[in-house]
Amino acid sequence: MNAAGEIAGALIALAWLVMGWWMVAVGRRRSGAAAAWLPIVGTIVDKHGDTEGLLLRNPHVRYVAPDGSEHEVPSKSRGDIWSPGQPVDIMVNPAEPGQAILATHAGRAQVYLVVGWFIIVVALLTFIGAALLAWATPH
């Protein structure tokens, strides 16, 4: 009996399932923001880090919400494509004006959903393969 192979297959499938579920959750959150939140223009305030190059993290965005309040939030962007003072398109939650997301992040929601569901299908097929290994292998 190949118990190690069955257990390994099940653990690999579980890891795929968790990763797929996470990607679908991110995609749903971003698609909700893209559908219901209001588009406005914000300004990059700083790069929030003392390193240069690709290690720059989380530039902050300052914007005036539709209700007139001013906010500064982290962009959650990990790339080195923003400069302080640069205008950026963002999406703001009308119910909570202090909540914002970069429009480019909201636009990638579909990719997260498609890849996430693909990974979930792969996880299910891996579970089936592990089960077939357990039942079809002669003892």
mmCIF file of C-alpha atoms in Angstrom, residues 12-74:
data_model
loop_
_atom_site.group_PDB
_atom_site.id
_atom_site.type_symbol
_atom_site.label_atom_id
_atom_site.label_comp_id
_atom_site.label_asym_id
_atom_site.label_seq_id
_atom_site.Cartn_x
_atom_site.Cartn_y
_atom_site.Cartn_z
ATOM 1 C CA ILE A 12 -0.700 18.868 -2.454
ATOM 2 C CA ALA A 13 -4.374 19.083 -3.391
ATOM 3 C CA LEU A 14 -5.138 20.829 -0.111
ATOM 4 C CA ALA A 15 -2.403 23.400 -0.772
ATOM 5 C CA TRP A 16 -3.789 24.014 -4.286
ATOM 6 C CA LEU A 17 -7.303 24.323 -2.861
ATOM 7 C CA VAL A 18 -6.259 26.948 -0.292
ATOM 8 C CA MET A 19 -4.357 28.957 -2.906
ATOM 9 C CA GLY A 20 -7.283 28.791 -5.354
ATOM 10 C CA TRP A 21 -9.763 29.822 -2.678
ATOM 11 C CA TRP A 22 -7.540 32.779 -1.730
ATOM 12 C CA MET A 23 -7.298 33.921 -5.373
ATOM 13 C CA VAL A 24 -11.076 33.687 -5.846
ATOM 14 C CA ALA A 25 -11.610 35.693 -2.632
ATOM 15 C CA VAL A 26 -9.206 38.416 -3.826
ATOM 16 C CA GLY A 27 -10.878 38.456 -7.255
ATOM 17 C CA ARG A 28 -14.339 38.806 -5.738
ATOM 18 C CA ARG A 29 -13.225 41.616 -3.455
ATOM 19 C CA ARG A 30 -11.594 43.475 -6.350
ATOM 20 C CA SER A 31 -14.545 42.924 -8.693
ATOM 21 C CA GLY A 32 -16.881 44.261 -6.005
ATOM 22 C CA ALA A 33 -14.708 47.352 -5.736
ATOM 23 C CA ALA A 34 -14.647 47.770 -9.509
ATOM 24 C CA ALA A 35 -18.433 47.493 -9.745
ATOM 25 C CA ALA A 36 -19.692 49.529 -6.795
ATOM 26 C CA TRP A 37 -16.925 51.950 -5.826
ATOM 27 C CA LEU A 38 -16.486 55.433 -7.289
ATOM 28 C CA PRO A 39 -13.557 56.284 -9.572
ATOM 29 C CA ILE A 40 -11.557 59.371 -8.605
ATOM 30 C CA VAL A 41 -7.991 60.627 -9.027
ATOM 31 C CA GLY A 42 -5.525 60.546 -6.142
ATOM 32 C CA THR A 43 -1.882 61.586 -5.796
ATOM 33 C CA ILE A 44 1.090 59.463 -4.769
ATOM 34 C CA VAL A 45 2.450 61.037 -1.575
ATOM 35 C CA ASP A 46 5.527 58.961 -0.800
ATOM 36 C CA LYS A 47 7.100 55.611 -1.516
ATOM 37 C CA HIS A 48 7.043 54.506 2.141
ATOM 38 C CA GLY A 49 10.472 52.942 2.211
ATOM 39 C CA ASP A 50 14.114 53.900 2.249
ATOM 40 C CA THR A 51 15.252 51.519 -0.479
ATOM 41 C CA GLU A 52 15.472 52.103 -4.197
ATOM 42 C CA GLY A 53 14.508 49.851 -7.081
ATOM 43 C CA LEU A 54 12.080 46.955 -6.920
ATOM 44 C CA LEU A 55 12.099 46.755 -3.120
ATOM 45 C CA LEU A 56 9.952 49.869 -2.709
ATOM 46 C CA ARG A 57 6.722 49.054 -0.961
ATOM 47 C CA ASN A 58 3.308 50.508 -0.501
ATOM 48 C CA PRO A 59 3.363 54.073 -1.790
ATOM 49 C CA HIS A 60 0.676 56.110 -0.059
ATOM 50 C CA VAL A 61 -2.118 57.790 -2.002
ATOM 51 C CA ARG A 62 -3.780 61.023 -0.908
ATOM 52 C CA TYR A 63 -7.231 61.854 -2.225
ATOM 53 C CA VAL A 64 -10.341 63.857 -1.505
ATOM 54 C CA ALA A 65 -13.341 61.552 -1.146
ATOM 55 C CA PRO A 66 -16.712 62.360 -2.744
ATOM 56 C CA ASP A 67 -17.972 63.564 0.666
ATOM 57 C CA GLY A 68 -15.159 66.179 0.789
ATOM 58 C CA SER A 69 -12.997 64.452 3.410
ATOM 59 C CA GLU A 70 -9.267 64.051 2.731
ATOM 60 C CA HIS A 71 -7.597 60.655 3.188
ATOM 61 C CA GLU A 72 -4.164 59.092 2.844
ATOM 62 C CA VAL A 73 -4.056 55.309 2.408
ATOM 63 C CA PRO A 74 -1.423 52.721 1.429
#
